[in-house]
Amino acid sequence: SNLRLINEASASSVASLSITDIFSADFDIYKLAIYSDGFSGNSALNVRYINSLGTVVTTNRYDYARLLLKADTSFGEDRSTGATFYHTGELSDNGLGQLLYIFTPFISTSRTYSLFQNQSMSSTNGRGGKGITFLTHTTPITGIHLYSDNGGTMTNLNVKTYGVRVE
């Protein structure tokens, strides 16, 4: 397999989770498998990066676009430029499953990009999403900070980080 498990982080009953020192010069592509079996209240999972100094990047340097796929109503779009974070998946009491691919986070001469897809439920209605993100400045990124956009609690959050070998 071209996937190398780098880290597995888990937490229960938290509003956020920071995972440090997972991105390095060893890989240019990373795959994060994110799973939670529940959240207190519906909201969105937000992402910020952690730079090589260990600081969460909170400045308005995130551009993102996502397609919201809803089983019970019209599809929607959510996008922003110059945001202080990016949205990925819709959180619900029923949980979330998500894949997040991050490209060139550690290369100081390249911007950090990502692609994601996810699935969750809102009551009995399916929710899916796909998106793309872009960090608009070049700085080595070594970690990721995940948090609920409304401060709600994430239950049994599990994040597996893999390096993707390209041979």
PDB file of C-alpha atoms in Angstrom:
ATOM      1  CA  SER A   1       0.000   0.000   0.000  1.00  0.00           C
ATOM      2  CA  ASN A   2       1.086   3.560  -0.630  1.00  0.00           C
ATOM      3  CA  LEU A   3      -0.489   4.716   2.650  1.00  0.00           C
ATOM      4  CA  ARG A   4       1.678   5.005   5.753  1.00  0.00           C
ATOM      5  CA  LEU A   5      -0.083   5.540   9.070  1.00  0.00           C
ATOM      6  CA  ILE A   6       1.567   8.523  10.735  1.00  0.00           C
ATOM      7  CA  ASN A   7      -0.724   9.264  13.657  1.00  0.00           C
ATOM      8  CA  GLU A   8      -4.011   8.343  15.243  1.00  0.00           C
ATOM      9  CA  ALA A   9      -5.625  10.909  17.522  1.00  0.00           C
ATOM     10  CA  SER A  10      -8.861  10.594  19.412  1.00  0.00           C
ATOM     11  CA  ALA A  11     -10.828  12.622  21.910  1.00  0.00           C
ATOM     12  CA  SER A  12     -14.220  12.509  23.531  1.00  0.00           C
ATOM     13  CA  SER A  13     -16.542  15.311  24.576  1.00  0.00           C
ATOM     14  CA  VAL A  14     -14.352  18.136  23.217  1.00  0.00           C
ATOM     15  CA  ALA A  15     -15.091  21.323  21.257  1.00  0.00           C
ATOM     16  CA  SER A  16     -11.754  21.138  19.411  1.00  0.00           C
ATOM     17  CA  LEU A  17      -8.788  18.906  18.713  1.00  0.00           C
ATOM     18  CA  SER A  18      -5.275  20.013  17.734  1.00  0.00           C
ATOM     19  CA  ILE A  19      -2.983  17.449  16.150  1.00  0.00           C
ATOM     20  CA  THR A  20       0.606  18.652  15.943  1.00  0.00           C
ATOM     21  CA  ASP A  21       3.730  17.393  14.177  1.00  0.00           C
ATOM     22  CA  ILE A  22       1.978  15.190  11.617  1.00  0.00           C
ATOM     23  CA  PHE A  23       3.157  16.923   8.422  1.00  0.00           C
ATOM     24  CA  SER A  24       6.834  16.804   7.499  1.00  0.00           C
ATOM     25  CA  ALA A  25       9.238  16.643   4.566  1.00  0.00           C
ATOM     26  CA  ASP A  26       8.598  12.890   4.346  1.00  0.00           C
ATOM     27  CA  PHE A  27       5.394  13.260   2.272  1.00  0.00           C
ATOM     28  CA  ASP A  28       3.796  15.817  -0.036  1.00  0.00           C
ATOM     29  CA  ILE A  29       0.281  14.320   0.202  1.00  0.00           C
ATOM     30  CA  TYR A  30      -1.622  13.363   3.343  1.00  0.00           C
ATOM     31  CA  LYS A  31      -4.922  11.588   3.861  1.00  0.00           C
ATOM     32  CA  LEU A  32      -6.907  12.211   7.042  1.00  0.00           C
ATOM     33  CA  ALA A  33      -9.791   9.896   7.890  1.00  0.00           C
ATOM     34  CA  ILE A  34     -12.054  11.724  10.342  1.00  0.00           C
ATOM     35  CA  TYR A  35     -14.892  10.014  12.180  1.00  0.00           C
ATOM     36  CA  SER A  36     -17.180  10.913  15.025  1.00  0.00           C
ATOM     37  CA  ASP A  37     -20.272   9.120  16.221  1.00  0.00           C
ATOM     38  CA  GLY A  38     -22.039  12.259  17.440  1.00  0.00           C
ATOM     39  CA  PHE A  39     -22.072  15.940  18.241  1.00  0.00           C
ATOM     40  CA  SER A  40     -24.081  18.097  20.607  1.00  0.00           C
ATOM     41  CA  GLY A  41     -26.153  20.165  18.212  1.00  0.00           C
ATOM     42  CA  ASN A  42     -25.930  20.587  14.469  1.00  0.00           C
ATOM     43  CA  SER A  43     -23.116  22.745  13.153  1.00  0.00           C
ATOM     44  CA  ALA A  44     -20.099  22.480  10.863  1.00  0.00           C
ATOM     45  CA  LEU A  45     -16.621  21.090  11.343  1.00  0.00           C
ATOM     46  CA  ASN A  46     -14.070  23.866  10.872  1.00  0.00           C
ATOM     47  CA  VAL A  47     -10.379  23.481  10.105  1.00  0.00           C
ATOM     48  CA  ARG A  48      -7.335  25.626  10.731  1.00  0.00           C
ATOM     49  CA  TYR A  49      -3.707  24.700  10.205  1.00  0.00           C
ATOM     50  CA  ILE A  50      -0.889  24.731  12.732  1.00  0.00           C
ATOM     51  CA  ASN A  51       2.398  26.235  11.535  1.00  0.00           C
ATOM     52  CA  SER A  52       5.932  25.052  12.288  1.00  0.00           C
ATOM     53  CA  LEU A  53       6.060  27.318  15.371  1.00  0.00           C
ATOM     54  CA  GLY A  54       3.111  25.406  16.850  1.00  0.00           C
ATOM     55  CA  THR A  55       0.716  28.323  16.364  1.00  0.00           C
ATOM     56  CA  VAL A  56      -2.801  27.888  14.963  1.00  0.00           C
ATOM     57  CA  VAL A  57      -3.101  30.004  11.794  1.00  0.00           C
ATOM     58  CA  THR A  58      -6.098  32.250  12.550  1.00  0.00           C
ATOM     59  CA  THR A  59      -5.447  35.044  10.052  1.00  0.00           C
ATOM     60  CA  ASN A  60      -7.706  35.531   7.041  1.00  0.00           C
ATOM     61  CA  ARG A  61      -5.703  33.373   4.644  1.00  0.00           C
ATOM     62  CA  TYR A  62      -8.121  30.533   3.869  1.00  0.00           C
ATOM     63  CA  ASP A  63     -10.094  30.269   0.634  1.00  0.00           C
ATOM     64  CA  TYR A  64     -12.622  27.466   0.286  1.00  0.00           C
ATOM     65  CA  ALA A  65     -15.596  26.260  -1.724  1.00  0.00           C
ATOM     66  CA  ARG A  66     -17.868  23.355  -0.913  1.00  0.00           C
ATOM     67  CA  LEU A  67     -20.931  21.729  -2.367  1.00  0.00           C
ATOM     68  CA  LEU A  68     -23.579  20.722   0.162  1.00  0.00           C
ATOM     69  CA  LEU A  69     -25.398  17.586  -0.956  1.00  0.00           C
ATOM     70  CA  LYS A  70     -28.736  17.253   0.848  1.00  0.00           C
ATOM     71  CA  ALA A  71     -31.056  14.282   0.435  1.00  0.00           C
ATOM     72  CA  ASP A  72     -34.208  16.138   1.473  1.00  0.00           C
ATOM     73  CA  THR A  73     -33.810  19.521  -0.232  1.00  0.00           C
ATOM     74  CA  SER A  74     -31.868  21.427  -2.879  1.00  0.00           C
ATOM     75  CA  PHE A  75     -28.112  21.258  -3.005  1.00  0.00           C
ATOM     76  CA  GLY A  76     -26.268  24.286  -1.723  1.00  0.00           C
ATOM     77  CA  GLU A  77     -22.917  25.993  -1.968  1.00  0.00           C
ATOM     78  CA  ASP A  78     -20.709  27.595   0.636  1.00  0.00           C
ATOM     79  CA  ARG A  79     -17.580  29.508  -0.293  1.00  0.00           C
ATOM     80  CA  SER A  80     -15.353  32.200   1.061  1.00  0.00           C
ATOM     81  CA  THR A  81     -12.104  33.996   0.337  1.00  0.00           C
ATOM     82  CA  GLY A  82      -9.924  35.492   3.021  1.00  0.00           C
ATOM     83  CA  ALA A  83     -11.600  33.501   5.797  1.00  0.00           C
ATOM     84  CA  THR A  84      -9.984  32.700   9.153  1.00  0.00           C
ATOM     85  CA  PHE A  85     -10.829  28.962   8.775  1.00  0.00           C
ATOM     86  CA  TYR A  86     -12.529  26.623   6.347  1.00  0.00           C
ATOM     87  CA  HIS A  87     -15.703  24.554   6.735  1.00  0.00           C
ATOM     88  CA  THR A  88     -15.622  20.900   5.809  1.00  0.00           C
ATOM     89  CA  GLY A  89     -18.477  18.686   7.008  1.00  0.00           C
ATOM     90  CA  GLU A  90     -21.861  19.205   8.539  1.00  0.00           C
ATOM     91  CA  LEU A  91     -21.882  17.904  12.086  1.00  0.00           C
ATOM     92  CA  SER A  92     -24.969  16.222  13.463  1.00  0.00           C
ATOM     93  CA  ASP A  93     -26.088  14.233  16.466  1.00  0.00           C
ATOM     94  CA  ASN A  94     -25.753  11.151  14.270  1.00  0.00           C
ATOM     95  CA  GLY A  95     -22.044  11.605  13.525  1.00  0.00           C
ATOM     96  CA  LEU A  96     -19.743  12.361  10.623  1.00  0.00           C
ATOM     97  CA  GLY A  97     -17.390  10.468   8.330  1.00  0.00           C
ATOM     98  CA  GLN A  98     -14.893  12.452   6.284  1.00  0.00           C
ATOM     99  CA  LEU A  99     -11.805  12.104   4.111  1.00  0.00           C
ATOM    100  CA  LEU A 100      -9.507  15.131   3.902  1.00  0.00           C
ATOM    101  CA  TYR A 101      -6.538  15.152   1.507  1.00  0.00           C
ATOM    102  CA  ILE A 102      -3.884  17.799   2.176  1.00  0.00           C
ATOM    103  CA  PHE A 103      -1.217  18.643  -0.410  1.00  0.00           C
ATOM    104  CA  THR A 104       2.255  20.184   0.147  1.00  0.00           C
ATOM    105  CA  PRO A 105       1.687  21.421   3.715  1.00  0.00           C
ATOM    106  CA  PHE A 106       5.346  21.346   4.757  1.00  0.00           C
ATOM    107  CA  ILE A 107       6.913  22.889   1.643  1.00  0.00           C
ATOM    108  CA  SER A 108       7.761  26.513   2.416  1.00  0.00           C
ATOM    109  CA  THR A 109       7.739  27.554  -1.254  1.00  0.00           C
ATOM    110  CA  SER A 110       4.301  26.090  -1.994  1.00  0.00           C
ATOM    111  CA  ARG A 111       0.812  26.865  -0.788  1.00  0.00           C
ATOM    112  CA  THR A 112      -1.209  24.246   1.091  1.00  0.00           C
ATOM    113  CA  TYR A 113      -4.221  22.831  -0.752  1.00  0.00           C
ATOM    114  CA  SER A 114      -6.838  20.326   0.297  1.00  0.00           C
ATOM    115  CA  LEU A 115      -9.771  18.322  -1.041  1.00  0.00           C
ATOM    116  CA  PHE A 116     -12.455  16.773   1.134  1.00  0.00           C
ATOM    117  CA  GLN A 117     -15.612  14.696   1.023  1.00  0.00           C
ATOM    118  CA  ASN A 118     -17.934  13.695   3.823  1.00  0.00           C
ATOM    119  CA  GLN A 119     -21.190  12.105   4.855  1.00  0.00           C
ATOM    120  CA  SER A 120     -23.411  12.800   7.854  1.00  0.00           C
ATOM    121  CA  MET A 121     -27.066  12.775   8.847  1.00  0.00           C
ATOM    122  CA  SER A 122     -29.471  15.500   9.899  1.00  0.00           C
ATOM    123  CA  SER A 123     -32.317  13.774  11.706  1.00  0.00           C
ATOM    124  CA  THR A 124     -33.197  11.107   9.115  1.00  0.00           C
ATOM    125  CA  ASN A 125     -31.877  13.034   6.116  1.00  0.00           C
ATOM    126  CA  GLY A 126     -28.526  12.344   4.521  1.00  0.00           C
ATOM    127  CA  ARG A 127     -25.975  15.111   4.166  1.00  0.00           C
ATOM    128  CA  GLY A 128     -22.898  14.946   1.997  1.00  0.00           C
ATOM    129  CA  GLY A 129     -20.274  17.381   0.940  1.00  0.00           C
ATOM    130  CA  LYS A 130     -17.304  17.916  -1.330  1.00  0.00           C
ATOM    131  CA  GLY A 131     -14.912  20.798  -1.298  1.00  0.00           C
ATOM    132  CA  ILE A 132     -11.569  22.359  -2.039  1.00  0.00           C
ATOM    133  CA  THR A 133      -9.416  24.709   0.050  1.00  0.00           C
ATOM    134  CA  PHE A 134      -6.351  26.868  -0.400  1.00  0.00           C
ATOM    135  CA  LEU A 135      -4.086  28.526   2.162  1.00  0.00           C
ATOM    136  CA  THR A 136      -3.003  31.808   0.584  1.00  0.00           C
ATOM    137  CA  HIS A 137       0.466  32.104   2.075  1.00  0.00           C
ATOM    138  CA  THR A 138       3.528  29.891   2.007  1.00  0.00           C
ATOM    139  CA  THR A 139       4.638  28.709   5.397  1.00  0.00           C
ATOM    140  CA  PRO A 140       5.483  25.216   6.631  1.00  0.00           C
ATOM    141  CA  ILE A 141       2.363  23.606   8.104  1.00  0.00           C
ATOM    142  CA  THR A 142       2.972  20.807  10.607  1.00  0.00           C
ATOM    143  CA  GLY A 143      -0.466  20.163  12.102  1.00  0.00           C
ATOM    144  CA  ILE A 144      -4.207  20.659  12.011  1.00  0.00           C
ATOM    145  CA  HIS A 145      -6.791  22.136  14.377  1.00  0.00           C
ATOM    146  CA  LEU A 146     -10.380  20.817  14.110  1.00  0.00           C
ATOM    147  CA  TYR A 147     -13.264  22.486  15.916  1.00  0.00           C
ATOM    148  CA  SER A 148     -17.037  22.771  15.997  1.00  0.00           C
ATOM    149  CA  ASP A 149     -18.183  26.120  14.616  1.00  0.00           C
ATOM    150  CA  ASN A 150     -20.681  26.709  17.425  1.00  0.00           C
ATOM    151  CA  GLY A 151     -18.554  25.412  20.287  1.00  0.00           C
ATOM    152  CA  GLY A 152     -20.631  22.247  20.535  1.00  0.00           C
ATOM    153  CA  THR A 153     -19.152  19.043  21.862  1.00  0.00           C
ATOM    154  CA  MET A 154     -17.781  16.369  19.531  1.00  0.00           C
ATOM    155  CA  THR A 155     -18.247  12.837  20.836  1.00  0.00           C
ATOM    156  CA  ASN A 156     -15.685  10.104  20.210  1.00  0.00           C
ATOM    157  CA  LEU A 157     -13.732  11.989  17.564  1.00  0.00           C
ATOM    158  CA  ASN A 158     -11.111   9.880  15.794  1.00  0.00           C
ATOM    159  CA  VAL A 159      -8.580  11.145  13.227  1.00  0.00           C
ATOM    160  CA  LYS A 160      -6.147   8.862  11.394  1.00  0.00           C
ATOM    161  CA  THR A 161      -3.409  10.609   9.417  1.00  0.00           C
ATOM    162  CA  TYR A 162      -1.664   8.815   6.572  1.00  0.00           C
ATOM    163  CA  GLY A 163       1.209   9.872   4.378  1.00  0.00           C
ATOM    164  CA  VAL A 164       0.636   9.018   0.725  1.00  0.00           C
ATOM    165  CA  ARG A 165       3.679   7.715  -1.128  1.00  0.00           C
ATOM    166  CA  VAL A 166       3.838   8.579  -4.798  1.00  0.00           C
ATOM    167  CA  GLU A 167       6.238   6.261  -6.578  1.00  0.00           C
TER     168      GLU A 167
END
